[in-house]
mmCIF file of C-alpha atoms and ligand atoms in Angstrom:
data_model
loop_
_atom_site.group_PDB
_atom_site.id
_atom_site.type_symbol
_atom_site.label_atom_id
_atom_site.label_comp_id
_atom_site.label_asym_id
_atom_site.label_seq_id
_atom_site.Cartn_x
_atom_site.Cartn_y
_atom_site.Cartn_z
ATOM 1 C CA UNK A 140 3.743 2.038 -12.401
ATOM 2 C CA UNK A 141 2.778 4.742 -9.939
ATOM 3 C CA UNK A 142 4.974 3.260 -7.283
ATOM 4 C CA UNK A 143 8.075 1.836 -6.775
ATOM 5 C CA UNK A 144 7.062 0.107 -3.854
ATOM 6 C CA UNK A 145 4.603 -0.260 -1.183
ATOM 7 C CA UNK A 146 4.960 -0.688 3.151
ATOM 8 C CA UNK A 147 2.321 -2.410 4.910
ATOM 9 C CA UNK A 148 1.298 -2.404 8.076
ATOM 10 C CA UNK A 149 1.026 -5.867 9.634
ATOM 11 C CA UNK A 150 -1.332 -6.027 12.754
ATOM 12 C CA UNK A 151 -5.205 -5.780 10.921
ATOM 13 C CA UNK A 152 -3.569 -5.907 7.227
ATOM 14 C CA UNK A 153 -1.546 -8.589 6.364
ATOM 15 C CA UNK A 154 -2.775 -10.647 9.337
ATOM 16 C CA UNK A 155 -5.485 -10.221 12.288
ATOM 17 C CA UNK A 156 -4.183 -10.090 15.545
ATOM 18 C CA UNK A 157 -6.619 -7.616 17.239
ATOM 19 C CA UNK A 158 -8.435 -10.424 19.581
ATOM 20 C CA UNK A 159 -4.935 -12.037 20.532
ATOM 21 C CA UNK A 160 -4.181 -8.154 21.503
ATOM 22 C CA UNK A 161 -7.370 -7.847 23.066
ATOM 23 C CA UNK A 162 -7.086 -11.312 25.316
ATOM 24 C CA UNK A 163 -3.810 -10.585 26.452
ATOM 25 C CA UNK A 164 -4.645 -6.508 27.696
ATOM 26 C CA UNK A 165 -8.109 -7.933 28.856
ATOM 27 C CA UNK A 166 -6.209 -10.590 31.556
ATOM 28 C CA UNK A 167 -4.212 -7.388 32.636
ATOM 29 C CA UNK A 168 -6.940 -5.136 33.212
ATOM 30 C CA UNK A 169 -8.785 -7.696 34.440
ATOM 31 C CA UNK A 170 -6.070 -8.971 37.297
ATOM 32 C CA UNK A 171 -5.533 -5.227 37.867
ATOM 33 C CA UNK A 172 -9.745 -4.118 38.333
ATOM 34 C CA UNK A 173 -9.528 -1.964 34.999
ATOM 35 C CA UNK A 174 -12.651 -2.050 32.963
ATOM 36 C CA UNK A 175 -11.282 -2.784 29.457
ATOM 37 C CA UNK A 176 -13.599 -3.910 26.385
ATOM 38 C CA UNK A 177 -13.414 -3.750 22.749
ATOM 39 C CA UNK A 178 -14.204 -0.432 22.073
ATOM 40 C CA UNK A 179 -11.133 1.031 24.484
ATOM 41 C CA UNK A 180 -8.819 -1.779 22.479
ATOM 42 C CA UNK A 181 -9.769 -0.604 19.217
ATOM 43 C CA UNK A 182 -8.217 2.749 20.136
ATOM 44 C CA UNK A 183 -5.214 0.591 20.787
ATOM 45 C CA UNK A 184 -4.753 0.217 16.913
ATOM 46 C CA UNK A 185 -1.572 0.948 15.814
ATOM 47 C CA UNK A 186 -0.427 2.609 19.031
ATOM 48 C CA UNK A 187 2.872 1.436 20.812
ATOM 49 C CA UNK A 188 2.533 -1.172 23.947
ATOM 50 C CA UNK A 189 3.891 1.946 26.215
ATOM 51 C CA UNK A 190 1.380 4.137 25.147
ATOM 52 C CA UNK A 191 -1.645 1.291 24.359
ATOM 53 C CA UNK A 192 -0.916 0.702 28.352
ATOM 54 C CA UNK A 193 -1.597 4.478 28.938
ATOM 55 C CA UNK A 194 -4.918 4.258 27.557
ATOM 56 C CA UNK A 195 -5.862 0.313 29.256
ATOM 57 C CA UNK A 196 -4.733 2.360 32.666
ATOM 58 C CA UNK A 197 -6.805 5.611 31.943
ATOM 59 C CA UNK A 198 -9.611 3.476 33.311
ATOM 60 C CA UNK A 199 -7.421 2.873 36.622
ATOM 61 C CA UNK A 200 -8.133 5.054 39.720
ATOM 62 C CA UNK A 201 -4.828 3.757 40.824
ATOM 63 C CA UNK A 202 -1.536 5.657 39.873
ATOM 64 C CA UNK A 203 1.449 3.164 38.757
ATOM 65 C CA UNK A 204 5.415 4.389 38.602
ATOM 66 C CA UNK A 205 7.557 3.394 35.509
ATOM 67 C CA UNK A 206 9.124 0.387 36.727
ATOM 68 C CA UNK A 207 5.055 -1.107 37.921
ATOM 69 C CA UNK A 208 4.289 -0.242 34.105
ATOM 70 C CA UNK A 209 7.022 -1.623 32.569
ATOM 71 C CA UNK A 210 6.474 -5.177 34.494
ATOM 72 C CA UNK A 211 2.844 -4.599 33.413
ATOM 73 C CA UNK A 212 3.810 -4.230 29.873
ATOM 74 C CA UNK A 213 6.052 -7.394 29.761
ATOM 75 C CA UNK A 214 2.947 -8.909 31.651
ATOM 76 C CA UNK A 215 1.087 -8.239 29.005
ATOM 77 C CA UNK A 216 3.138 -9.205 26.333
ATOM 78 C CA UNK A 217 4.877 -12.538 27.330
ATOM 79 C CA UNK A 218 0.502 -13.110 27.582
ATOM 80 C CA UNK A 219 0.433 -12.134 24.080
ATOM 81 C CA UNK A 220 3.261 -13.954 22.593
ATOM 82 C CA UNK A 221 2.109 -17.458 24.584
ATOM 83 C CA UNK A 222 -1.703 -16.850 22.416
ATOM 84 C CA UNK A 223 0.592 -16.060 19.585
ATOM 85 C CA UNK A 224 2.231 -19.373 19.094
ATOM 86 C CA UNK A 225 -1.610 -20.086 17.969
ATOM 87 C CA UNK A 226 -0.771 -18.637 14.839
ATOM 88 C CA UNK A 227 0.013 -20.818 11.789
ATOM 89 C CA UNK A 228 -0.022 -20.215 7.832
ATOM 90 C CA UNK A 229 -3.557 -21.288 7.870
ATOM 91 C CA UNK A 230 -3.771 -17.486 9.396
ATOM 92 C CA UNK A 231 -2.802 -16.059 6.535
ATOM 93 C CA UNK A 232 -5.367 -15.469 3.825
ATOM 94 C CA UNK A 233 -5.380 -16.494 0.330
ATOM 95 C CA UNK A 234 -6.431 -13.565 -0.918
ATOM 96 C CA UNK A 235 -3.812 -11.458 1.078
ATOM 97 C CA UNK A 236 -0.746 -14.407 -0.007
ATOM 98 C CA UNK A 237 -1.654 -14.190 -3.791
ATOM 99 C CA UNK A 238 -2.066 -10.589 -4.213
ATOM 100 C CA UNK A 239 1.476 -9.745 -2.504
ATOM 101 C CA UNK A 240 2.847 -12.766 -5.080
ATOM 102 C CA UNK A 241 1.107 -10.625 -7.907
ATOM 103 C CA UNK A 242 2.339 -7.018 -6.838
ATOM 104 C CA UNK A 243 5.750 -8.752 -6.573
ATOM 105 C CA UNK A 244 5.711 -9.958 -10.193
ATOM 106 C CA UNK A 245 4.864 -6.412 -11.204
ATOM 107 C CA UNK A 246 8.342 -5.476 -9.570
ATOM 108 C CA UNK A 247 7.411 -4.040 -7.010
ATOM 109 C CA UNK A 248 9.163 -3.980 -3.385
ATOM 110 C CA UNK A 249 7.331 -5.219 -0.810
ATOM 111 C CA UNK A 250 8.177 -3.773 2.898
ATOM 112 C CA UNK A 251 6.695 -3.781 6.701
ATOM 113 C CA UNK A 252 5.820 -0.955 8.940
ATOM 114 C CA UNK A 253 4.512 -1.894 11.453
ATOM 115 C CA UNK A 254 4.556 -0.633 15.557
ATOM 116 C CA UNK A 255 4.828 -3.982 16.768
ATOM 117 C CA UNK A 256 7.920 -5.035 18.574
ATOM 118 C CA UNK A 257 6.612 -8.670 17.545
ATOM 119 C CA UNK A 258 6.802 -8.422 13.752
ATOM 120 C CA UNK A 259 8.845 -10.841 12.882
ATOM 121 C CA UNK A 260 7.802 -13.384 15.269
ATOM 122 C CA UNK A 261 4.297 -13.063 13.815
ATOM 123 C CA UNK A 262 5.813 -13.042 10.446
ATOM 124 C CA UNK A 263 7.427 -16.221 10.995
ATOM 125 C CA UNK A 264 3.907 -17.863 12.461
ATOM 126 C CA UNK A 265 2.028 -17.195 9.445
ATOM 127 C CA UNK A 266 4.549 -18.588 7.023
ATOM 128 C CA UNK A 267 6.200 -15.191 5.696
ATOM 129 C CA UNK A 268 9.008 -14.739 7.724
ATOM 130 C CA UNK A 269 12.070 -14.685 4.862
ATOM 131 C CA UNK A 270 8.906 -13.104 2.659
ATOM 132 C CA UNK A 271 9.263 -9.072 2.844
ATOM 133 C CA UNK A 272 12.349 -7.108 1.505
ATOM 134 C CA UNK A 273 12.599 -4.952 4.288
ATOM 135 C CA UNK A 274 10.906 -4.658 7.631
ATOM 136 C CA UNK A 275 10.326 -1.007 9.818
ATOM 137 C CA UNK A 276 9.052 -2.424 12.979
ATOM 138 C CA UNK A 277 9.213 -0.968 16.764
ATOM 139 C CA UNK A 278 12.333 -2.372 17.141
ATOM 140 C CA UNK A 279 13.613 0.183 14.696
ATOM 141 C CA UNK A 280 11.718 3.615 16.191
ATOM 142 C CA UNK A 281 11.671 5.606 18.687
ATOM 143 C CA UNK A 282 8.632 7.682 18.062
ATOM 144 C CA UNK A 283 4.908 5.757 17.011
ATOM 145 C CA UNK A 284 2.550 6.518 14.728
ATOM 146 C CA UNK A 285 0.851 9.125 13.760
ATOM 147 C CA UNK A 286 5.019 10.206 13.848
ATOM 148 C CA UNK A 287 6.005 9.329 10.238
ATOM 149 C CA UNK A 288 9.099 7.254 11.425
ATOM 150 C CA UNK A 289 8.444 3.928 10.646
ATOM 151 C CA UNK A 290 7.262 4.442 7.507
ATOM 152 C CA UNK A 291 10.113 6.713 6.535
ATOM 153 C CA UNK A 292 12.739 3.922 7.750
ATOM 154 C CA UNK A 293 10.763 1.430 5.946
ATOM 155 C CA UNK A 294 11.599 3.920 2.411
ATOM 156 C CA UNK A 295 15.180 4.095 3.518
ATOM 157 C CA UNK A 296 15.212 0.343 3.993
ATOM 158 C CA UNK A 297 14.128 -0.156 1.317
ATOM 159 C CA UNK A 298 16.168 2.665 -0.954
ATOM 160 C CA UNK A 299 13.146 4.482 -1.825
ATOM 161 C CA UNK A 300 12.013 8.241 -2.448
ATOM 162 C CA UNK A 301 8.746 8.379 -0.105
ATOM 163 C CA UNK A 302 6.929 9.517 -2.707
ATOM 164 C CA UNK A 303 7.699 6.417 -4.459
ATOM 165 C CA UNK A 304 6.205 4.290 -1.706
ATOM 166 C CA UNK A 305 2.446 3.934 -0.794
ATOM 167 C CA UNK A 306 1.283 2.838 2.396
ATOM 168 C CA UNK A 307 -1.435 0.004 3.159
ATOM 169 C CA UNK A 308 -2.986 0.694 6.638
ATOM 170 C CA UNK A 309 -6.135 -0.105 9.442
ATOM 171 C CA UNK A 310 -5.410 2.305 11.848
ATOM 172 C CA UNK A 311 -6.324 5.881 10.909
ATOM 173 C CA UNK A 312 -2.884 6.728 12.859
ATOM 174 C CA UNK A 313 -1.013 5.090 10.463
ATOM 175 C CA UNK A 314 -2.772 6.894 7.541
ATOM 176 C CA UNK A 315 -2.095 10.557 9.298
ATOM 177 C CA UNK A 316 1.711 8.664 9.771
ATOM 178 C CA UNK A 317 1.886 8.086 5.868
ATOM 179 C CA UNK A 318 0.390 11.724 4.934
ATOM 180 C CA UNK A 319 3.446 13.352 7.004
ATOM 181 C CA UNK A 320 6.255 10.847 5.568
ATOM 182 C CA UNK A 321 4.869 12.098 2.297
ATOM 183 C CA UNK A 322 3.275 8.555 0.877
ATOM 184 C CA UNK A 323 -0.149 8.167 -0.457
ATOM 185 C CA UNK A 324 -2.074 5.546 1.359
ATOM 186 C CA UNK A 325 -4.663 2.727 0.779
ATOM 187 C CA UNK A 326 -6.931 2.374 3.861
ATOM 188 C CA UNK A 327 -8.386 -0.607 5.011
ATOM 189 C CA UNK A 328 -10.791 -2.096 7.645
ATOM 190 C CA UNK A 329 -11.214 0.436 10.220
ATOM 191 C CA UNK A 330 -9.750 3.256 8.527
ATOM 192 C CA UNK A 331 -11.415 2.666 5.380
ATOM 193 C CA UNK A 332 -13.614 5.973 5.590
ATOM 194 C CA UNK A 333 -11.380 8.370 7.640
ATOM 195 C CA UNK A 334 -11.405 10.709 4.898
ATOM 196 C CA UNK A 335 -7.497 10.786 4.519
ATOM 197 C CA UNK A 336 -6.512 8.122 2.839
ATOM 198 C CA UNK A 337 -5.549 8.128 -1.058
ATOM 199 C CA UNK A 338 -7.306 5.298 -1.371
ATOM 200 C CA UNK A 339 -10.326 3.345 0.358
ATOM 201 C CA UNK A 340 -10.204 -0.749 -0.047
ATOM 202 C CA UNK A 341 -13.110 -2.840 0.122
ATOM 203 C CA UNK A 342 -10.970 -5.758 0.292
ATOM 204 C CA UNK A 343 -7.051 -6.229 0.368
ATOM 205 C CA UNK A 344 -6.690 -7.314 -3.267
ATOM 206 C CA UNK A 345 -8.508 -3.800 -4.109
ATOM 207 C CA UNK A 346 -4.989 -2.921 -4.033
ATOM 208 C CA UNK A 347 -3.990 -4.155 -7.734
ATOM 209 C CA UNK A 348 -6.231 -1.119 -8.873
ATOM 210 C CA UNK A 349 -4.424 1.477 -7.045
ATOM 211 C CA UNK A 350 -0.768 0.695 -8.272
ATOM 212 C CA UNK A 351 -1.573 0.462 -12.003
HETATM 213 C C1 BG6 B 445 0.507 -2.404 16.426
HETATM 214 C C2 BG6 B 445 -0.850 -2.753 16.976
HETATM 215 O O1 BG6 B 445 0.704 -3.046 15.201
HETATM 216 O O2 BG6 B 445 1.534 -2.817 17.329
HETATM 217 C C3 BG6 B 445 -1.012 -2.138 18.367
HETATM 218 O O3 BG6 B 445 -1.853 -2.248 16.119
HETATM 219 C C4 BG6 B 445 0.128 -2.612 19.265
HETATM 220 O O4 BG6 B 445 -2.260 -2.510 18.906
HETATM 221 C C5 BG6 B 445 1.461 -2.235 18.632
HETATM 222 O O5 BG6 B 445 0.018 -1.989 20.555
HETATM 223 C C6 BG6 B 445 2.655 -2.708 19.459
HETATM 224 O O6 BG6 B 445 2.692 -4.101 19.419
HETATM 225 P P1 BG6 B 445 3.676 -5.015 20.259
HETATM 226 O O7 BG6 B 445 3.577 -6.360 19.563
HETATM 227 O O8 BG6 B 445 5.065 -4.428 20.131
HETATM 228 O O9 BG6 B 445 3.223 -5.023 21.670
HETATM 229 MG MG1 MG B 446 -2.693 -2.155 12.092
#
């Protein structure tokens, strides 16, 4: 086995949340006059809330103190969480439940590292919340990716070298993150193609291949 164990990310890989995100920063922007569309919120991938709010308010010819954006960011995500109880294990896919089941059997540990102050909430919606061995999550970090510290925790959690560890993630940010924790990488969705990754997948279960 090349690995000992592998970290995913969980927003865009082991469940889609990207239009819930977009809904909830689109009713902000849209209360506040910001132009916001799907391009800007797919720079929001893998980004913190703080600093995904600093890119909805570039747009903004309005200047907001700290305590305006943190009410805006709570705004935002007590929006998000209310779209989130729309989540159920029908959410999760097949493909994505049976090939975690399989990498398991080949004794592998199975951790999260994801930005998202929500993780186990969403973990819990889609039917995997008592499913991971350890979870790295923004309640854990103090610096977001591209900063290798979530995936680094996750490794700790998990009592793993880094190099031991490979990282499964959608947001190019989190590929740079792995690259400086020292991890190799399997890139999917949008950041299948950035060039950095140790691995490009077509499609999640792609990743039996890479840990043989
Ligand atoms: C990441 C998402 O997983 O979590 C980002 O890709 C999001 O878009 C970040 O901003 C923080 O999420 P949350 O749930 O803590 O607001
Ligand atoms: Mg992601």
């Amino acid at each position: 086995m090349k690995y000992k164990g592998i970290i995913f990310d969980l927003d865009g890989v082991i469940c889609s949340t990207d239009h819930y995100h977009y809904l909830a920063w689109k009713a902000l922007a849209d209360r506040l006059g910001v132009y916001f569309d799907e391009t800007i919120n797919n720079r929001l991938r893998g980004v913190s809330r703080m600093a995904s709010l600093e890119i909805v308010l570039e747009r903004s010819d309005k200047a907001y103190g700290p305590e305006e954006k943190a009410a805006f960011a709570e705004e935002k995500n007590n929006c998000y969480r209310e779209l989130l109880k729309n989540m159920s294990p029908a959410d999760l896919s097949p493909e994505v439940k049976a090939t975690l089941d399989t990498l398991r059997q080949r004794g592998l540990l199975l951790g999260i590292g994801s930005s998202s102050k929500n993780t186990k909430f969403i973990l819990s919606q889609i039917g995997l919340g008592d499913y991971f061995d350890k979870i790295s999550d923004g309640t854990n970090i103090t610096r977001s990716k591209p900063d290798p510290e979530v995936f680094l925790k996750g490794a700790e959690y998990l009592g793993l070298a880094p190099k031991d560890c490979l990282v499964v993630e959608d947001a190019k940010a989190g590929i740079e993150a792995a690259a400086a924790a020292g991890m190799d990488s399997a890139a999917i969705g949008d950041a299948a193609g950035c060039g950095l990754a140790t691995y490009d997948l077509a499609r999640f279960s792609d990743l039996l291949a890479c840990v043989d």
